[in-house]
XYZ file of C-alpha atoms in Angstrom:
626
model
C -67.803 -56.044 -37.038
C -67.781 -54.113 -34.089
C -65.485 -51.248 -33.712
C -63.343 -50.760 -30.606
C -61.210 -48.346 -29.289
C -62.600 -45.530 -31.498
C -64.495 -43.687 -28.221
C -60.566 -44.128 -26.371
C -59.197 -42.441 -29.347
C -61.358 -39.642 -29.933
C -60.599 -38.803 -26.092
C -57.237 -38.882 -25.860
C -57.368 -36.808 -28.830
C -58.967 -33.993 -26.945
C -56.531 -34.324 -23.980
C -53.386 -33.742 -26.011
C -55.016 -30.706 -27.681
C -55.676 -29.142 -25.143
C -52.382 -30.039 -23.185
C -50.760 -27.990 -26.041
C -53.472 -25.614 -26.926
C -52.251 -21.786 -26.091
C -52.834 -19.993 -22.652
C -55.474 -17.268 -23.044
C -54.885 -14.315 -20.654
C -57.186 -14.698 -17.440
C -58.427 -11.257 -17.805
C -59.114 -8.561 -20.136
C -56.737 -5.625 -20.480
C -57.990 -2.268 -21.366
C -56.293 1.171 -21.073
C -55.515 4.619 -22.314
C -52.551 6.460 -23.160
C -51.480 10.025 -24.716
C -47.943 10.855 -26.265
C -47.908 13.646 -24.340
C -48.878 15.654 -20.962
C -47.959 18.910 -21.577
C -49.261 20.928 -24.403
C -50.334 24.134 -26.271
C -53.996 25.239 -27.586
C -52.731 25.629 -31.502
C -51.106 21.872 -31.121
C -52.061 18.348 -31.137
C -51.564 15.193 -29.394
C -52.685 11.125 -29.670
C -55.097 9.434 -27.688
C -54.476 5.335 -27.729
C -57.140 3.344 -26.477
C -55.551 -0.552 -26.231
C -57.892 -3.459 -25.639
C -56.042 -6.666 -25.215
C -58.057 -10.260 -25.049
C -61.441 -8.602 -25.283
C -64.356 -11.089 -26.938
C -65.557 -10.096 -30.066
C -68.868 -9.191 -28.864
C -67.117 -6.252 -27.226
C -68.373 -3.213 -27.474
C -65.725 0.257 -26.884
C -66.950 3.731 -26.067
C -64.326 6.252 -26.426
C -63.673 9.177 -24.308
C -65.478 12.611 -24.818
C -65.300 15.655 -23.561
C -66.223 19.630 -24.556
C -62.448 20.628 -23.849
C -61.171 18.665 -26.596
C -61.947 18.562 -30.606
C -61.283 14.790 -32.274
C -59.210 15.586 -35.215
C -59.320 12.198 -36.905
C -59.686 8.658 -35.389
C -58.355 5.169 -36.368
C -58.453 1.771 -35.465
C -55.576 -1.099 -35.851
C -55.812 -5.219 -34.408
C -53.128 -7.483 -34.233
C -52.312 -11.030 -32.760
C -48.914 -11.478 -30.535
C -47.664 -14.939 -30.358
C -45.120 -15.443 -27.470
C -43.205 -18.447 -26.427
C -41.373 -19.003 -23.317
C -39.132 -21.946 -21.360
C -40.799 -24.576 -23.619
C -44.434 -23.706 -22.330
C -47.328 -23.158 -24.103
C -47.794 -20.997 -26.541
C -48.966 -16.916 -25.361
C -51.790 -15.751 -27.653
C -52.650 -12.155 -27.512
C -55.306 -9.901 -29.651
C -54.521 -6.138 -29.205
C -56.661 -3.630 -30.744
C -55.965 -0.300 -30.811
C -57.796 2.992 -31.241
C -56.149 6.174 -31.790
C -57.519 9.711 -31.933
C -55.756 12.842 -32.771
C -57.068 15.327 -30.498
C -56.568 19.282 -30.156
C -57.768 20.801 -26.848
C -59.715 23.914 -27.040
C -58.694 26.149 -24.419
C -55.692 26.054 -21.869
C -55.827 25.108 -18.112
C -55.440 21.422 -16.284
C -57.526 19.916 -18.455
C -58.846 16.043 -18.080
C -59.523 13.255 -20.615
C -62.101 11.164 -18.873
C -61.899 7.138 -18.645
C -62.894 5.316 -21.656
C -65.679 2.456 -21.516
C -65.733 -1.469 -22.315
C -69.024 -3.683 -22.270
C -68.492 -7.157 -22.338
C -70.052 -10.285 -21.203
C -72.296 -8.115 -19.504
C -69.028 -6.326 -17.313
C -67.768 -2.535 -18.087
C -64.293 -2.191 -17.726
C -62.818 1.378 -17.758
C -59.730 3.244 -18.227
C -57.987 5.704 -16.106
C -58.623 9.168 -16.738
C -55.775 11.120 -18.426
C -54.666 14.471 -16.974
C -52.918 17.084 -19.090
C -51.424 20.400 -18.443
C -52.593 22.774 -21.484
C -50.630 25.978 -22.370
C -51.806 29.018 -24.546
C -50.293 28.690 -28.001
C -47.645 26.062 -28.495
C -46.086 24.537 -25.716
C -43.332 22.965 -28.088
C -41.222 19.887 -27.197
C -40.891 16.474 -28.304
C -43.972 13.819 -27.283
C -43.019 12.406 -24.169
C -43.984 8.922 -23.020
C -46.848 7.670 -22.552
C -48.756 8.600 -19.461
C -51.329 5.512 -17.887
C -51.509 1.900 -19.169
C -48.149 -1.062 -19.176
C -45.448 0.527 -20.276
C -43.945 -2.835 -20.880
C -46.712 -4.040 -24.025
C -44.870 -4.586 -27.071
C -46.184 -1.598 -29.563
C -47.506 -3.537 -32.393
C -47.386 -0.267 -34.512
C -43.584 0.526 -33.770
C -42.370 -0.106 -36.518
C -44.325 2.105 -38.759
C -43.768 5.244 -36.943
C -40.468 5.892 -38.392
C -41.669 4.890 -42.167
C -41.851 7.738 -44.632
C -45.193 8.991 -44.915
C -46.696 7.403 -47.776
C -49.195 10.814 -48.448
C -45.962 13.397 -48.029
C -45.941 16.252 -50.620
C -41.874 16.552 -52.322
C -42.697 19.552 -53.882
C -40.014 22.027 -52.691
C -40.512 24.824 -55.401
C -43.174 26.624 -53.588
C -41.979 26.214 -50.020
C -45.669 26.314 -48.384
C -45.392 26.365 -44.745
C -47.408 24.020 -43.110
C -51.442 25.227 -42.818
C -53.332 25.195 -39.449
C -56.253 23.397 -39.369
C -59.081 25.876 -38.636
C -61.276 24.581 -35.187
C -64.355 24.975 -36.800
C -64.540 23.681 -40.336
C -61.621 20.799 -40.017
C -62.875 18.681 -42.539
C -62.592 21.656 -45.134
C -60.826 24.277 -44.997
C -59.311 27.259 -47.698
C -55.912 27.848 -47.228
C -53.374 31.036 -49.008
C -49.734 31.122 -48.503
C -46.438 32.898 -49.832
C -43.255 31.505 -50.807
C -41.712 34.126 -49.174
C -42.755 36.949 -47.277
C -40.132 38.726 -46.934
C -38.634 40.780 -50.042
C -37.788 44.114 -52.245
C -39.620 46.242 -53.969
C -40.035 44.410 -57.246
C -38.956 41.106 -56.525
C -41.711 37.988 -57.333
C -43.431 36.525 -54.115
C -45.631 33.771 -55.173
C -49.349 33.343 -53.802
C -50.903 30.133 -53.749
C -54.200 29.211 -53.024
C -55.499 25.653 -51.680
C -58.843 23.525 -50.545
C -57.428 21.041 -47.526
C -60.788 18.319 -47.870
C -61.560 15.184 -46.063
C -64.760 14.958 -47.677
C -65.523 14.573 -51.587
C -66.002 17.626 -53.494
C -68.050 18.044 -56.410
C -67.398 21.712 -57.654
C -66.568 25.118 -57.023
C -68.688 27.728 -57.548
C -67.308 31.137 -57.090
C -63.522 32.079 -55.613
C -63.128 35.992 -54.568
C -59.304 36.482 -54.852
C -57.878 39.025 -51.793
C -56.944 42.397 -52.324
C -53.747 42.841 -53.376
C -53.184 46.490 -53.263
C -49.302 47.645 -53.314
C -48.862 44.621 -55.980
C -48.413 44.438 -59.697
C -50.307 40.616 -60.350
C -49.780 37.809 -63.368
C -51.768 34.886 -63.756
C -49.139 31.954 -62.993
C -51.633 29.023 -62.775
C -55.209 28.656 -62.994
C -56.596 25.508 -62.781
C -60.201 24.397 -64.710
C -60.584 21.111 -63.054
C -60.509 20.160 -59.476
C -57.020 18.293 -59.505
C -56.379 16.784 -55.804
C -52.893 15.461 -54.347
C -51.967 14.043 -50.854
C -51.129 16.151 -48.308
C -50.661 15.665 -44.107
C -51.100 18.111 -42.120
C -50.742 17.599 -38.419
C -50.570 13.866 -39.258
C -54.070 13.702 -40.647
C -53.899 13.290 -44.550
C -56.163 15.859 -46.989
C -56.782 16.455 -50.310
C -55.096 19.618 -51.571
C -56.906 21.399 -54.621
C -55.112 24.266 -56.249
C -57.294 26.828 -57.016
C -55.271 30.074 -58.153
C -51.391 30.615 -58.570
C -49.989 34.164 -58.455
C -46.864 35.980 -59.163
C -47.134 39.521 -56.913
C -44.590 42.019 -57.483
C -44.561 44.847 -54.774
C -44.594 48.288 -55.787
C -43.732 50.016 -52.429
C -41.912 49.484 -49.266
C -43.682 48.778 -46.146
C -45.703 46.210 -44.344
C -48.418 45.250 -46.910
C -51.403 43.155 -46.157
C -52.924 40.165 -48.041
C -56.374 39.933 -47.421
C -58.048 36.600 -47.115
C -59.889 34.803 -49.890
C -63.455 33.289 -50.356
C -64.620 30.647 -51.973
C -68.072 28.858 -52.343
C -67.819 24.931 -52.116
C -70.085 22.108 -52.957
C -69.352 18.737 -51.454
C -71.117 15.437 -52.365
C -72.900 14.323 -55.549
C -76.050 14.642 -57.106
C -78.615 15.380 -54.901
C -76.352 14.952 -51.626
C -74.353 17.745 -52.648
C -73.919 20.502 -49.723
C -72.837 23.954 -50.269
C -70.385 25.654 -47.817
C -68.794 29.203 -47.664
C -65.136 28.881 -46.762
C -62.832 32.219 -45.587
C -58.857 31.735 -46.038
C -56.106 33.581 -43.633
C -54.929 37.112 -43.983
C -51.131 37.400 -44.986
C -48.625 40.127 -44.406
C -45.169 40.980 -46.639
C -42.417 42.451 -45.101
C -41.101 44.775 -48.300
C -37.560 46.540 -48.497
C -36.875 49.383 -50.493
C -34.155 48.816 -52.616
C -30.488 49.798 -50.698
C -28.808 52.369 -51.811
C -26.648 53.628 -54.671
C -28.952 53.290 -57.013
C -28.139 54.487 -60.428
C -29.736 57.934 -61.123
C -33.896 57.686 -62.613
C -33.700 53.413 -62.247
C -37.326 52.522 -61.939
C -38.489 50.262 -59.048
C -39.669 47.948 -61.229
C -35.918 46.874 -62.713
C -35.481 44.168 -60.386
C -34.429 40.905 -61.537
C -31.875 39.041 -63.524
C -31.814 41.411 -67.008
C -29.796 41.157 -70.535
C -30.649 43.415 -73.207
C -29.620 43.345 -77.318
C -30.216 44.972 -80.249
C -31.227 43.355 -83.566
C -30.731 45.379 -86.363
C -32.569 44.088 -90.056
C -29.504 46.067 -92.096
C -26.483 48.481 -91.577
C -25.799 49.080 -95.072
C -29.080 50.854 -96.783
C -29.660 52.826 -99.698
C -31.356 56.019 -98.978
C -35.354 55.954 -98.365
C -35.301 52.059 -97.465
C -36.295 51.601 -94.331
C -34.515 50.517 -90.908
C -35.919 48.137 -88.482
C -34.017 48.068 -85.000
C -35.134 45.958 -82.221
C -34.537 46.301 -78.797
C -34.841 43.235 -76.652
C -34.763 43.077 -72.662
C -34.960 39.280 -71.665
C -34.600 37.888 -67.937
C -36.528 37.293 -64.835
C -38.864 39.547 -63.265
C -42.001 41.625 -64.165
C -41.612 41.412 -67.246
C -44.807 43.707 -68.697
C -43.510 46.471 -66.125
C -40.487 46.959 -67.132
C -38.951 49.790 -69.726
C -36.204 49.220 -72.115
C -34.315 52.080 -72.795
C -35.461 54.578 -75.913
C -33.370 54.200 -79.253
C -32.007 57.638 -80.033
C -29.942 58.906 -83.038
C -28.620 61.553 -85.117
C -30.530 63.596 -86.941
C -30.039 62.132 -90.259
C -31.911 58.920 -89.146
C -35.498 59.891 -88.251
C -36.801 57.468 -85.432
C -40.394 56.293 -85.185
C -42.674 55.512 -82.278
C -41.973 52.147 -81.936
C -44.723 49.103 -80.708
C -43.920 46.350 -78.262
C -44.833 43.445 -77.769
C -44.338 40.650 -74.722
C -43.433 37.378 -74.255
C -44.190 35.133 -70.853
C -42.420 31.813 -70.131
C -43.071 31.158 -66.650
C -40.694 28.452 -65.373
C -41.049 26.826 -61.962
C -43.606 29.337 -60.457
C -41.253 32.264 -61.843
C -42.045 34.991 -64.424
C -39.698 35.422 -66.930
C -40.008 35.701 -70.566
C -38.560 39.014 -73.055
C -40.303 42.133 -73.621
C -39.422 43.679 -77.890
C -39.541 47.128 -78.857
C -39.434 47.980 -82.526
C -38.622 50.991 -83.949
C -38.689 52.269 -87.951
C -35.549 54.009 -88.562
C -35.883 56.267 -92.094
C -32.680 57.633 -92.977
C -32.797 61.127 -94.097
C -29.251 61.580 -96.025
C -26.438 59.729 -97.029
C -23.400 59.230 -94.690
C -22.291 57.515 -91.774
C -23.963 57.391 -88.796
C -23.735 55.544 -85.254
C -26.721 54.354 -83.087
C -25.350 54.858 -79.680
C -25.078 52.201 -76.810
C -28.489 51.970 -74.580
C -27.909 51.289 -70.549
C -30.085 49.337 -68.644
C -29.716 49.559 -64.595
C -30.934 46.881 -62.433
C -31.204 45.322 -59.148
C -30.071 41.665 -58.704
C -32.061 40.599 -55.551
C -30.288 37.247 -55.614
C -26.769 38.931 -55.537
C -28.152 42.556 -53.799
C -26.306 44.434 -56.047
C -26.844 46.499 -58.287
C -26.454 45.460 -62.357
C -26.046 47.003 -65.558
C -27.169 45.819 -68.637
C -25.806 47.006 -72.305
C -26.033 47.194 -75.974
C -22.744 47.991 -78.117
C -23.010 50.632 -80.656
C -24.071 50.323 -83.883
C -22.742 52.161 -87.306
C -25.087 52.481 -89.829
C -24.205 53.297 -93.570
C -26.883 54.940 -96.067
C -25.493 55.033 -99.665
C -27.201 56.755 -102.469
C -29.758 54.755 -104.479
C -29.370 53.529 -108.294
C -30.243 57.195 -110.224
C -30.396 59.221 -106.797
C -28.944 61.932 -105.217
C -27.542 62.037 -101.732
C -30.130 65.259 -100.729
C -32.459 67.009 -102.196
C -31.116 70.405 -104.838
C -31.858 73.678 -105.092
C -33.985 75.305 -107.496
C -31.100 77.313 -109.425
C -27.372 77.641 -108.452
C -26.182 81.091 -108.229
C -23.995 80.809 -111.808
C -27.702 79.793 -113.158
C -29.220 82.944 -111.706
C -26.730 84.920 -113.274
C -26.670 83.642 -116.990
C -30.631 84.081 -116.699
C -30.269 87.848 -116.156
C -27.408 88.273 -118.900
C -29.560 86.603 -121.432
C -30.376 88.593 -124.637
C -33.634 89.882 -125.093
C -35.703 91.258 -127.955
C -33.133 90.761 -130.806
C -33.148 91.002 -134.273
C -33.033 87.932 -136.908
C -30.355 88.155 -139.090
C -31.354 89.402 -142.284
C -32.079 93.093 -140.464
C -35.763 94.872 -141.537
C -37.000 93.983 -144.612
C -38.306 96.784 -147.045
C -41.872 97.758 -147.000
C -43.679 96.902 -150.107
C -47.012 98.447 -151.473
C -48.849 97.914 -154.372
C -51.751 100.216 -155.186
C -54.700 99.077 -157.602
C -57.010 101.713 -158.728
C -60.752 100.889 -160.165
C -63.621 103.021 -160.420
C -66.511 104.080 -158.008
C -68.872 101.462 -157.448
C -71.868 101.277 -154.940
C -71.742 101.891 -151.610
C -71.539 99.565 -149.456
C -74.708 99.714 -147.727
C -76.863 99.831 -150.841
C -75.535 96.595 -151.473
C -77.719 93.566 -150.606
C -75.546 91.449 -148.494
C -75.114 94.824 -146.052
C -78.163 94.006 -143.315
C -76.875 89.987 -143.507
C -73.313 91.100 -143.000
C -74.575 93.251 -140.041
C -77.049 90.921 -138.689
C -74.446 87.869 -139.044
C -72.219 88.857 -136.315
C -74.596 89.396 -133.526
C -76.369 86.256 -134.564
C -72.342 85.087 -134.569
C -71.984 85.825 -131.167
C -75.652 85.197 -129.678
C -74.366 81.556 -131.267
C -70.736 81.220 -129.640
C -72.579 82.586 -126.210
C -74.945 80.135 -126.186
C -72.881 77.407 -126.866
C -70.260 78.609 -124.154
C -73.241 78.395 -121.589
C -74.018 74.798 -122.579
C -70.387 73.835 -122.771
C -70.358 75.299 -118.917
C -72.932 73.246 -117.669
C -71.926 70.524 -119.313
C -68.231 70.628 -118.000
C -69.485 71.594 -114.676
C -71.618 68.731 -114.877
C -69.058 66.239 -115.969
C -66.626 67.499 -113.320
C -69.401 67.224 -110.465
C -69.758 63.822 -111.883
C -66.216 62.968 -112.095
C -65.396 63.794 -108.618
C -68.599 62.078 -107.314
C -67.239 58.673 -108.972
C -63.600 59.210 -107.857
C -65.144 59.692 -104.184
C -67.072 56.647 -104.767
C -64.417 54.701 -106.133
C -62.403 55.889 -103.261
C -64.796 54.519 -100.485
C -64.900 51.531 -102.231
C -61.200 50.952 -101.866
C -61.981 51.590 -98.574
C -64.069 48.653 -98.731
C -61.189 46.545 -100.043
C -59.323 47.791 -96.931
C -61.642 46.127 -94.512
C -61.264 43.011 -96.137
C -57.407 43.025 -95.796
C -57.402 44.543 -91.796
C -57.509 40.860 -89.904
C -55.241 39.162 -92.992
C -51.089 38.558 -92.936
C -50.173 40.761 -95.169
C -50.051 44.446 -93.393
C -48.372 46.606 -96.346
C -51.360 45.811 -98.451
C -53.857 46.567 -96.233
C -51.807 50.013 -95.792
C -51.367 50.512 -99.707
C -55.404 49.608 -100.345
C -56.101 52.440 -97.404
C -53.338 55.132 -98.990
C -55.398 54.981 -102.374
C -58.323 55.334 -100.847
C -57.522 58.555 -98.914
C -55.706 59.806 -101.921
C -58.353 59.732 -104.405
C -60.695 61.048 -102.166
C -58.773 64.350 -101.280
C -58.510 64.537 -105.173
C -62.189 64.135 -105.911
C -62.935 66.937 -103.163
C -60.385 69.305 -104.099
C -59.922 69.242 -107.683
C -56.189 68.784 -107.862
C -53.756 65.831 -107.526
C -51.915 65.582 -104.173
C -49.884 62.356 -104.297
C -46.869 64.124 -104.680
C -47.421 66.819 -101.988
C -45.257 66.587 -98.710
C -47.244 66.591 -95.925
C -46.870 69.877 -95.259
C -47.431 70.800 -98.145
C -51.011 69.250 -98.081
C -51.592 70.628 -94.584
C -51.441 73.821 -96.787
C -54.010 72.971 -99.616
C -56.462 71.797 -97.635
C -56.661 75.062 -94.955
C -56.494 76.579 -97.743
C -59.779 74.706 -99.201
C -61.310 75.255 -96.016
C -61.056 71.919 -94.679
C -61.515 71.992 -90.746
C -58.466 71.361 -88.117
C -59.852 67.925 -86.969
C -60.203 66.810 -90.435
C -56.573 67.803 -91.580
C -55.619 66.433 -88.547
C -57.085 63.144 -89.244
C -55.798 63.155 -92.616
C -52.300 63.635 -92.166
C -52.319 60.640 -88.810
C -54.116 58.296 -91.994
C -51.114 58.946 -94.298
C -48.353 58.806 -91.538
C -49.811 55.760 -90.085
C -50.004 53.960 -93.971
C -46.401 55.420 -94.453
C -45.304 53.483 -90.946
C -47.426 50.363 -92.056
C -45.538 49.555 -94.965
C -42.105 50.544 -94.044
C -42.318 48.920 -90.567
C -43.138 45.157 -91.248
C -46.941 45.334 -89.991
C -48.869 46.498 -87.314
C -51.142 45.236 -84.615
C -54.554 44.557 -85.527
C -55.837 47.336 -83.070
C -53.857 49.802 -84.811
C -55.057 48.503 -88.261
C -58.892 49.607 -87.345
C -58.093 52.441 -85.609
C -56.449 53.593 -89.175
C -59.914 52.287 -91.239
C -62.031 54.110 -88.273
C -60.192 57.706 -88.893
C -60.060 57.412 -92.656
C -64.155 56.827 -92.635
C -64.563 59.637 -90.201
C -62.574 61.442 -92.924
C -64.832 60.654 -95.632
C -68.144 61.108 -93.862
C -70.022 64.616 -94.199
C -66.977 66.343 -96.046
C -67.997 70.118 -96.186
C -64.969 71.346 -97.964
């Protein structure tokens, strides 16, 4: 069967499609625009480049010129439908470039036309003048200069949107970085929270990489000089950790490289100088090293105003309290005290100097160790600083640790602040079979009886009679005639040759075992010493202390010959001058049985401490000459 109609159909087909197909523009539109005409060397403006209805063959050339540096570059299409009066359909493809530029010196400076190729025509833009100013010329963007100013924006509607890349972080209050001219794409970057301050108050440095471009590692930072600053670590990053930042409206990635808390130490303008860092960007074999210089900084520092309390160090500058923890106030005499003064607050924390205990006489006060404690919160240094003292009281009684004062400055309030302890009353009480202090050799009544005593007295029963009873025999032989004369002469010099002789063996042979004895005690005492090393790194301080005691003590016994536990120290000072022992050694002596004495009374000491007592009680017992 033959088909008909089927050529009509296909035709009118066409005809109605095109009747109601959209109405291309005529003619390509294609022009330039900047936000702004007037502006200053250190700011930027936007270049838009709008093509509207070009074929896709089409081929843009952007503008270029020496007097201006591209800061970034983008590119955006859209399709606008309009309909109008019941016509056809308007179809419209806009493409837009747009190019954050900087110029790079000041005058009346032009942008030059823009280039389109297509379907073998070039189309070109008007050239854009602007007006450049040194600096920044400041202002709002103005409208657009060249171009329709009646195109719908396709884009308007995203200039208001929060920027997706924005930074919240309002803790360190970084001002804004300027992009350097020559290295753009990366860039090292330092900055202050504040810069403007007291002597002792916390200014935080930060310091950044701003990169466009992927980074694999870097190799080496130089921090700046800070002199006029006491420093703390605050943050210190191991691994490149990047966020979002914009700067100018072009978005980097911000690495934090160092964190620091600087504390001033004078008044004055102080300088910051910058930082270096070596960079390498890429992977693998791509990777490309670069040498990156940061900006110089300057702090404005106030001395602190006036009415100051008398001797307050510069460094009291925060937000201070200050306590006192005390292990007992009710103590039998010769048990130990520990008191513990503790400063806690906000500010330089390791520079800082509680006030020193002080006492009666009664209670004798050691030199006490200290130890610190950061908590940095929020890019702040805070934390507590302890200082422990041994208290030994000396008598029984009653007896009141008085308050301690603390002056400060509050920068947050400018005033000034005073921080305080209440006092404490401490009560030593005889021990179980003690005495309260230490008695005197005789009372006076004592003395007295001594001298009245008696002397040389008869027993009772008086002098007895004297008795004698002769017995009378007759004359025998004398004496010498006898045979047992020459023995009984010879015996006692052979008697005493004997007992000398054995007195000289009996003298070698003590001062042999004596030599020997104190050898092994001196050996037994360096073994103990031994022990000691074993016990310097472990928990338990007092017996490291007790094992180091023994040691020493048997030693000085083996070399002098006498016992000398139960010597006072000044006592011992005595003995050995008077053994000849040198000044240095009886110096190091006594610091090895003062420091053991402190040891075990005081709860432990730090583990320097702990070899610097094993070092001086070696040196003791090497090459004694005494």
């Amino acid at each position: 069967m033959r088909r008909t109609g089927s050529g009509r159909t296909a035709l009118l087909a066409v005809l109605a499609l095109l009747a109601t197909a959209p109405a291309w523009a005529a003619d390509i539109e294609f022009y330039q625009t900047v936000d702004r005409t007037e502006v200053g060397t250190n700011d930027t403006f936007k270049l838009t480049v709008v093509v509207v209805d070009a074929p896709s063959n089409a081929q843009v050339r952007l503008p270029e010129s020496n007097d201006f540096e591209v800061l970034s570059s983008s590119r955006g299409s859209q399709r606008s439908i309009s309909l109008s009066g019941g016509g056809p359909a308007v179809i419209q493809d806009i493409t837009r470039h747009e190019l954050l530029m900087r110029p790079l010196r000041a005058g009346r400076l032009t942008i030059p036309p823009a280039t389109l190729t297509a379907g073998g025509r070039t189309y070109r833009t008007d050239a854009v003048q602007l007006t450049v100013r040194e600096g920044h010329a400041g202002g709002a963007p103005q409208a657009q200069q060249g171009g329709r100013p009646n195109l719908p924006d396709p884009f308007r509607n995203f200039r208001n949107m929060p920027d997706p890349f924005g930074d919240d972080d309002s803790d360190l209050n970084d001002d804004e970085p300027v992009i350097p001219r020559g290295d753009s794409d990366l860039f090292l970057r330092a900055s202050l929270d504040r810069d403007d301050l007291y002597v002792g108050e916390q200014a935080t440095l930060s310091l950044y990489i701003y990169s466009r471009v992927d980074l694999s590692s870097v190799d080496a930072v130089t921090m700046p000089k800070l002199e006029g600053f006491w420093t703390e670590e605050v943050e210190s990053p191991t691994q490149l950790t990047g966020e979002q930042k914009v700067v100018d409206g072009i978005p980097y990635r911000a690495y934090l490289l160092r964190r620091r808390a600087l504390f001033p130490v004078k008044s004055g303008t102080l300088l910051i100088t910058p930082a270096e860092a070596d960079i390498t960007t890429g992977f693998l074999f791509a990777g490309h090293r670069v040498h990156r210089v940061s900006n110089g900084l300057k702090v404005k520092v106030r001395p602190l105003p006036s009415g100051a309390p008398p001797n307050m160090s510069n460094a009291n500058v925060g937000a201070w309290r200050m306590s006192l923890d005390v292990s007992q106030t009710r103590v039998e005499l010769g048990q130990p005290i520990t008191v513990k003064v503790i400063l806690e607050g906000q500010g330089n924390v390791k520079n800082v100097t509680p006030p020193k205990l002080t006492g009666p006489a009664a209670l004798k006060i050691y030199e006490p160790t200290t130890t610190d404690r950061l908590t940095p919160n929020r890019n702040r240094i805070q934390g507590r600083r302890v200082v422990e003292y041994l208290v030994m009281p000396q008598r029984t009684g009653t007896f009141t640790l008085p308050e301690l004062r603390f002056p400060y400055f509050d920068p947050s309030r400018r005033q000034y602040e005073t921080a305080r302890t209440d006092p404490v009353t401490i009560t030593v009480e005889a021990g179980a079979g003690g005495v309260s202090s230490l008695p005197s050799t005789m009372t006076p009544s004592q003395v007295a009886d001594a001298a009245n005593e008696q002397k040389n007295v008869l027993t009772t029963g008086g002098l007895r009679p004297v008795r004698a009873q002769a017995h009378f025999v007759g004359p025998t032989q004398p004496v010498w005639m006898r045979p047992f004369f020459i023995a009984g002469v010879l015996a006692p010099l052979g008697l005493l040759a004997g007992v000398a002789f054995i007195g000289g063996m009996r003298g070698r042979l003590a001062t042999r075992s004596e030599a020997g004895k104190g050898r092994q005690q001196a050996k037994a005492a360096r073994k103990r010493l031994a022990e000691a090393e074993k016990l310097k790194a472990g928990a338990d301080a007092g017996a490291f202390y007790v094992e180091v005691e023994k040691a020493m003590v048997g030693f000085l016994e083996a070399q002098l010959g006498f016992p000398v536990g139960g010597l006072t120290r000044e006592a011992l000072g005595e003995k050995l001058a008077a053994a000849g022992v040198d000044a240095e050694r009886r110096a190091r002596v006594l610091f090895v049985l003062e420091a053991c004495d402190l040891g075990r009374y005081g709860g432990g000491v730090e583990p320097g401490e702990r070899r610097k007592v094993l070092a001086t009680a070696a040196a003791v017992m090497e090459g004694w000459t005494a």
